[in-house]
CSV table of C-alpha atoms and ligand atoms in Angstrom, one decimal:
chain,number,residue,atom,x,y,z
Q,1,MET,CA,130.8,98.1,128.4
Q,2,ALA,CA,127.6,100.8,129.7
Q,3,THR,CA,124.1,98.5,130.3
Q,4,PRO,CA,122.6,98.8,127.6
Q,5,LEU,CA,119.2,100.9,127.0
Q,6,VAL,CA,117.3,97.8,125.5
Q,7,GLN,CA,117.5,94.3,125.3
Q,8,LEU,CA,115.0,92.1,123.4
Q,9,ARG,CA,115.8,89.0,124.1
Q,10,ASP,CA,114.4,85.5,122.2
Q,11,ILE,CA,111.2,87.7,121.2
Q,12,HIS,CA,108.6,85.6,119.7
Q,13,LYS,CA,105.0,86.9,118.1
Q,14,SER,CA,102.7,84.9,115.8
Q,15,PHE,CA,99.4,86.2,114.1
Q,16,GLY,CA,97.5,82.8,114.0
Q,17,GLY,CA,99.7,80.8,111.3
Q,18,ILE,CA,102.0,83.5,110.8
Q,19,LYS,CA,105.3,83.9,112.9
Q,20,ALA,CA,105.7,87.5,112.4
Q,21,VAL,CA,108.4,87.3,114.9
Q,22,ASP,CA,110.5,84.4,115.2
Q,23,GLY,CA,113.2,84.2,118.2
Q,24,VAL,CA,115.0,87.5,117.9
Q,25,SER,CA,117.2,89.2,119.8
Q,26,VAL,CA,118.8,92.9,119.2
Q,27,ASN,CA,119.9,95.4,121.7
Q,28,LEU,CA,120.5,99.3,121.8
Q,29,HIS,CA,122.9,101.4,123.9
Q,30,PRO,CA,122.8,105.1,124.8
Q,31,GLY,CA,123.2,107.6,122.1
Q,32,GLU,CA,123.0,104.8,119.3
Q,33,VAL,CA,121.2,104.2,116.3
Q,34,VAL,CA,120.6,100.8,115.6
Q,35,ALA,CA,118.8,100.6,111.8
Q,36,LEU,CA,116.1,97.5,111.8
Q,37,LEU,CA,116.2,96.8,107.9
Q,38,GLY,CA,114.3,93.5,105.7
Q,39,HIS,CA,111.8,93.3,103.3
Q,40,ASN,CA,107.9,94.0,103.7
Q,41,GLY,CA,106.6,91.8,106.5
Q,42,ALA,CA,110.0,90.8,108.2
Q,43,GLY,CA,108.8,91.7,111.3
Q,44,LYS,CA,110.5,94.8,111.9
Q,45,SER,CA,107.0,96.7,112.9
Q,46,THR,CA,105.9,94.0,114.6
Q,47,LEU,CA,108.9,94.1,117.0
Q,48,MET,CA,108.9,97.3,117.8
Q,49,LYS,CA,105.3,97.3,118.2
Q,50,MET,CA,106.2,94.9,121.3
Q,51,LEU,CA,108.7,97.2,122.8
Q,52,ALA,CA,106.0,99.6,122.5
Q,53,GLY,CA,103.3,98.3,123.8
Q,54,ALA,CA,100.8,98.4,121.0
Q,55,TYR,CA,101.0,94.6,121.1
Q,56,PRO,CA,102.0,91.9,123.9
Q,57,ILE,CA,104.5,89.7,123.1
Q,58,ASP,CA,104.1,85.4,122.8
Q,59,SER,CA,107.2,84.8,124.7
Q,60,GLY,CA,110.8,86.4,125.2
Q,61,ASP,CA,112.6,89.4,127.7
Q,62,THR,CA,112.1,92.9,127.6
Q,63,ILE,CA,115.1,94.3,129.3
Q,64,ILE,CA,115.2,97.7,130.1
Q,65,ALA,CA,118.6,99.7,131.6
Q,66,GLY,CA,119.2,96.1,133.1
Q,67,GLN,CA,115.6,95.8,134.4
Q,68,GLN,CA,113.4,93.2,133.4
Q,69,VAL,CA,110.2,95.1,132.6
Q,70,GLN,CA,106.4,93.9,131.1
Q,71,ILE,CA,105.2,96.1,128.9
Q,72,ARG,CA,101.7,95.7,128.6
Q,73,THR,CA,100.3,98.9,126.9
Q,74,PRO,CA,101.5,102.0,125.5
Q,75,SER,CA,101.8,104.1,128.7
Q,76,GLU,CA,103.3,101.3,130.2
Q,77,ALA,CA,105.8,101.8,127.3
Q,78,GLN,CA,105.8,105.5,128.1
Q,79,ALA,CA,106.8,104.7,131.6
Q,80,GLN,CA,109.9,103.5,130.5
Q,81,GLY,CA,110.6,106.3,128.3
Q,82,ILE,CA,109.8,104.7,125.4
Q,83,GLU,CA,108.2,106.8,122.3
Q,84,THR,CA,107.2,105.8,118.9
Q,85,ILE,CA,107.1,108.0,115.6
Q,86,TYR,CA,104.6,105.1,113.4
Q,87,GLN,CA,104.9,104.7,109.4
Q,88,THR,CA,101.6,106.0,109.4
Q,89,LEU,CA,102.2,108.9,111.5
Q,90,ALA,CA,99.3,108.0,113.6
Q,91,LEU,CA,97.7,111.5,114.6
Q,92,ALA,CA,94.0,112.3,115.2
Q,93,ASP,CA,93.2,114.0,112.3
Q,94,ASN,CA,90.3,116.0,113.3
Q,95,LEU,CA,92.2,117.5,116.4
Q,96,ASP,CA,94.8,120.1,116.1
Q,97,SER,CA,98.5,120.0,116.7
Q,98,VAL,CA,98.7,121.3,120.3
Q,99,ALA,CA,95.7,118.7,121.4
Q,100,ASN,CA,97.9,115.8,119.5
Q,101,LEU,CA,101.3,116.8,121.1
Q,102,PHE,CA,99.1,116.2,124.7
Q,103,LEU,CA,97.1,113.4,123.4
Q,104,GLY,CA,96.4,111.2,126.1
Q,105,ARG,CA,99.1,112.7,128.6
Q,106,GLU,CA,97.0,116.4,128.6
Q,107,LYS,CA,97.6,118.8,131.4
Q,108,MET,CA,95.0,119.7,133.5
Q,109,THR,CA,94.4,122.7,135.7
Q,110,PRO,CA,93.9,122.5,139.3
Q,111,TRP,CA,90.0,123.0,138.9
Q,112,ARG,CA,90.2,119.6,136.3
Q,113,THR,CA,90.0,121.6,133.0
Q,114,LEU,CA,92.4,121.1,130.2
Q,115,ASP,CA,94.9,124.0,130.4
Q,116,ASP,CA,95.0,125.3,127.1
Q,117,HIS,CA,96.8,128.2,127.6
Q,118,PHE,CA,100.0,126.3,129.3
Q,119,MET,CA,99.8,123.3,126.9
Q,120,GLU,CA,99.4,125.9,123.7
Q,121,VAL,CA,102.5,127.9,124.9
Q,122,GLN,CA,104.5,124.3,125.1
Q,123,ALA,CA,103.7,123.1,121.9
Q,124,ARG,CA,104.5,126.5,120.0
Q,125,LYS,CA,107.9,125.9,122.0
Q,126,VAL,CA,108.9,122.4,120.7
Q,127,PHE,CA,107.2,123.2,117.7
Q,128,GLN,CA,109.6,126.0,116.7
Q,129,ARG,CA,112.8,124.1,118.0
Q,130,LEU,CA,112.0,121.3,114.7
Q,131,ASN,CA,110.6,124.1,112.5
Q,132,LYS,CA,110.5,127.9,112.4
Q,133,ASN,CA,107.8,128.3,110.0
Q,134,PHE,CA,105.2,126.0,111.5
Q,135,THR,CA,102.9,128.4,113.0
Q,136,ASN,CA,99.5,127.3,111.8
Q,137,ILE,CA,99.2,125.0,115.0
Q,138,ARG,CA,96.1,125.5,115.6
Q,139,VAL,CA,94.1,124.0,112.5
Q,140,PRO,CA,93.1,120.0,112.4
Q,141,VAL,CA,96.5,118.2,111.5
Q,142,ARG,CA,94.6,116.9,108.7
Q,143,ARG,CA,94.8,120.1,107.1
Q,144,LEU,CA,99.3,120.1,107.6
Q,145,SER,CA,101.9,118.5,105.5
Q,146,GLY,CA,103.6,115.7,105.5
Q,147,GLY,CA,106.5,117.6,107.4
Q,148,GLN,CA,104.5,119.5,109.1
Q,149,ARG,CA,102.7,116.5,110.4
Q,150,GLN,CA,105.9,114.8,110.7
Q,151,VAL,CA,107.1,117.7,113.5
Q,152,VAL,CA,104.1,117.6,115.6
Q,153,ALA,CA,104.8,113.4,115.7
Q,154,ILE,CA,108.4,113.8,116.3
Q,155,SER,CA,107.6,116.6,119.5
Q,156,ARG,CA,105.5,113.8,121.2
Q,157,ALA,CA,109.0,111.9,121.6
Q,158,LEU,CA,110.9,115.3,122.4
Q,159,TYR,CA,108.4,117.0,124.9
Q,160,PHE,CA,108.0,114.2,127.1
Q,161,ASN,CA,112.0,113.4,126.7
Q,162,ALA,CA,112.3,110.0,125.3
Q,163,ARG,CA,115.4,107.7,126.4
Q,164,ILE,CA,114.7,105.4,123.8
Q,165,LEU,CA,113.3,106.3,120.5
Q,166,ILE,CA,111.5,103.8,117.7
Q,167,MET,CA,111.3,105.4,114.3
Q,168,ASP,CA,109.1,103.6,111.6
Q,169,GLU,CA,110.1,104.6,108.4
Q,170,PRO,CA,110.0,108.1,109.4
Q,171,CYS,CA,110.7,109.7,106.3
Q,172,ALA,CA,108.5,107.8,104.3
Q,173,ALA,CA,105.9,110.4,103.5
Q,174,LEU,CA,108.6,113.4,103.5
Q,175,GLY,CA,110.1,115.2,100.5
Q,176,PRO,CA,114.0,115.8,100.9
Q,177,GLU,CA,113.8,119.1,103.0
Q,178,GLU,CA,111.8,117.5,105.5
Q,179,THR,CA,114.3,114.2,105.4
Q,180,ALA,CA,116.8,116.1,105.5
Q,181,MET,CA,115.6,117.9,109.0
Q,182,VAL,CA,114.6,114.4,110.7
Q,183,GLY,CA,118.4,113.1,110.0
Q,184,ASP,CA,119.6,116.6,111.7
Q,185,LEU,CA,117.1,115.4,114.7
Q,186,VAL,CA,118.4,111.9,114.5
Q,187,ARG,CA,122.0,113.1,115.4
Q,188,GLN,CA,120.8,115.9,117.9
Q,189,LEU,CA,118.6,113.5,120.1
Q,190,LYS,CA,121.7,110.9,119.7
Q,191,ALA,CA,124.4,113.4,121.1
Q,192,ASP,CA,121.3,113.9,123.7
Q,193,GLY,CA,122.3,110.0,124.7
Q,194,VAL,CA,118.9,109.0,123.2
Q,195,GLY,CA,119.2,105.5,122.2
Q,196,ILE,CA,116.9,105.2,118.6
Q,197,PHE,CA,115.6,102.3,116.5
Q,198,LEU,CA,115.0,103.2,113.0
Q,199,ILE,CA,113.2,101.4,110.7
Q,200,THR,CA,114.0,102.4,107.1
Q,201,HIS,CA,114.3,101.2,103.8
Q,202,ASP,CA,116.8,104.0,102.7
Q,203,MET,CA,120.5,103.0,102.4
Q,204,PRO,CA,122.1,106.5,102.5
Q,205,ASP,CA,119.3,106.8,106.0
Q,206,VAL,CA,121.2,103.4,106.8
Q,207,PHE,CA,124.8,104.2,106.3
Q,208,GLY,CA,124.5,108.2,107.1
Q,209,LEU,CA,122.5,107.7,110.6
Q,210,SER,CA,123.2,103.7,112.0
Q,211,ASP,CA,125.7,102.4,114.3
Q,212,ARG,CA,124.5,99.0,113.8
Q,213,LEU,CA,122.2,97.6,111.7
Q,214,ALA,CA,119.8,94.3,112.2
Q,215,VAL,CA,118.4,92.6,109.4
Q,216,MET,CA,115.2,90.6,110.2
Q,217,LYS,CA,113.8,88.1,106.8
Q,218,ASN,CA,110.5,85.7,107.1
Q,219,GLY,CA,110.4,87.0,111.3
Q,220,ARG,CA,113.9,85.8,111.9
Q,221,LEU,CA,117.0,87.6,112.6
Q,222,VAL,CA,119.7,87.4,109.6
Q,223,GLY,CA,122.5,89.3,111.6
Q,224,THR,CA,123.3,92.2,113.4
Q,225,TYR,CA,127.0,94.2,112.4
Q,226,ARG,CA,128.2,97.8,112.6
Q,227,THR,CA,127.6,99.5,109.9
Q,228,ALA,CA,130.9,100.6,109.2
Q,229,ASP,CA,132.1,96.6,109.0
Q,230,VAL,CA,129.7,96.2,106.1
Q,231,THR,CA,129.1,97.6,102.3
Q,232,GLU,CA,125.8,98.5,101.0
Q,233,ASP,CA,125.7,95.0,98.6
Q,234,GLU,CA,126.4,93.2,102.0
Q,235,VAL,CA,123.4,94.5,103.5
Q,236,LEU,CA,121.1,93.9,100.3
Q,237,GLY,CA,122.8,90.2,100.1
Q,238,MET,CA,121.3,90.1,103.4
Q,239,ILE,CA,118.1,91.8,103.0
Q,240,ILE,CA,117.2,89.7,99.9
Q,241,ALA,CA,118.8,86.5,100.0
Q,242,GLY,CA,119.3,86.6,103.9
Q,243,LYS,CA,123.1,85.9,103.2
Q,244,ARG,CA,125.1,86.6,106.2
Q,245,PRO,CA,128.5,88.6,104.7
Q,246,GLU,CA,131.7,86.2,105.0
Q,247,GLY,CA,134.2,87.0,107.4
Q,248,LYS,CA,132.5,89.5,109.1
Q,249,PRO,CA,132.5,90.1,113.0
Q,250,GLN,CA,128.4,90.0,113.9
Q,251,THR,CA,128.1,92.1,117.1
Q,252,VAL,CA,127.0,90.2,120.1
Q,253,ARG,CA,123.4,89.9,120.7
Q,254,ASP,CA,123.4,90.0,124.3
Q,255,GLU,CA,126.2,91.7,125.2
F,301,ATP,N1,98.1,92.7,113.2
F,301,ATP,C1,98.3,91.7,112.7
F,301,ATP,N2,97.5,91.0,112.4
F,301,ATP,C2,97.7,89.8,111.3
F,301,ATP,N3,99.1,89.8,110.6
F,301,ATP,C3,99.8,91.3,111.1
F,301,ATP,C4,99.5,91.8,111.6
F,301,ATP,N4,100.3,93.0,111.8
F,301,ATP,C5,101.2,92.2,111.0
F,301,ATP,N5,101.0,91.1,110.3
F,301,ATP,C6,102.0,90.5,109.7
F,301,ATP,O1,103.0,89.8,110.6
F,301,ATP,C7,104.1,90.2,109.2
F,301,ATP,C8,105.3,90.9,109.8
F,301,ATP,O2,104.3,92.0,110.1
F,301,ATP,P1,105.0,93.9,109.8
F,301,ATP,O3,104.3,94.7,109.6
F,301,ATP,O4,106.1,93.5,111.2
F,301,ATP,O5,106.4,93.9,108.8
F,301,ATP,P2,107.5,94.7,108.3
F,301,ATP,O6,108.9,94.2,108.4
F,301,ATP,O7,106.9,96.0,109.4
F,301,ATP,O8,107.0,95.2,106.5
F,301,ATP,P3,106.9,96.8,106.1
F,301,ATP,O9,108.3,97.0,106.0
F,301,ATP,O10,106.3,96.4,105.0
F,301,ATP,O11,106.7,97.7,107.2
F,301,ATP,C9,103.7,90.1,107.7
F,301,ATP,O12,103.4,88.7,107.3
F,301,ATP,C10,102.5,90.7,108.2
F,301,ATP,O13,101.3,90.2,107.4
F,302,MG,MG1,106.7,98.0,109.0
């Protein structure tokens, strides 16, 4: 078996008295989509925010492509090829799409000014790849539709060559057509060997896009299964009651 892209081992995180993530282990292989499931407050976003460098972990190990690493900041995560698309589509509302694409990673000229021309040309290319009709890239992103904002958020992952992508409910704010676009993109990135953690509450997305699924409840891992091995009812039983399906093989946690 190839070395996993990501191995999270026995990860813990508390906020005051709340154990948001309580001893969770999960891994991700190249070209694999792992759906991360669970009720509101189960700890999904917190687990992924630790991988993305947004929160420090309390204890546990992060191993990327076989190497133990410490990810303390978002830029340390980016240096490992980890990109995140957040639930809230976190964008800087007053800036335009080009500025958002390069936010924190601006391209400078040799004279230490912003290389605006370069950034616009590059941005136009990557936005066009996702949505041919997206041309108003110089207006503040607060004036864009949910789908256009999603294009900007996803472009950050595409342009900077993510090898590990975290998608936290990427379709929550989108209509059916835009949701289909995200699905196509997931398949395309997967074919390119990108590993994707997909947080979603949507069962058609789980069964349509994921190779494996990991269910969390109250900060703990209920189980990890190949998606093809379980039924929707069994998945719902894990999410709602924390009940593991009988006689179904769990995938090994630390393979
Ligand atoms: N920054 C924070 N400060 C304090 N408590 C937090 C913080 N972030 C998350 N929590 C708590 O940690 C627990 C897990 O929250 P988390 O956001 O990870 O859940 P989730 O599974 O992503 O839920 P949802 O499906 O609603 O997005 C919850 O009890 C939440 O209230
Ligand atoms: Mg969440």
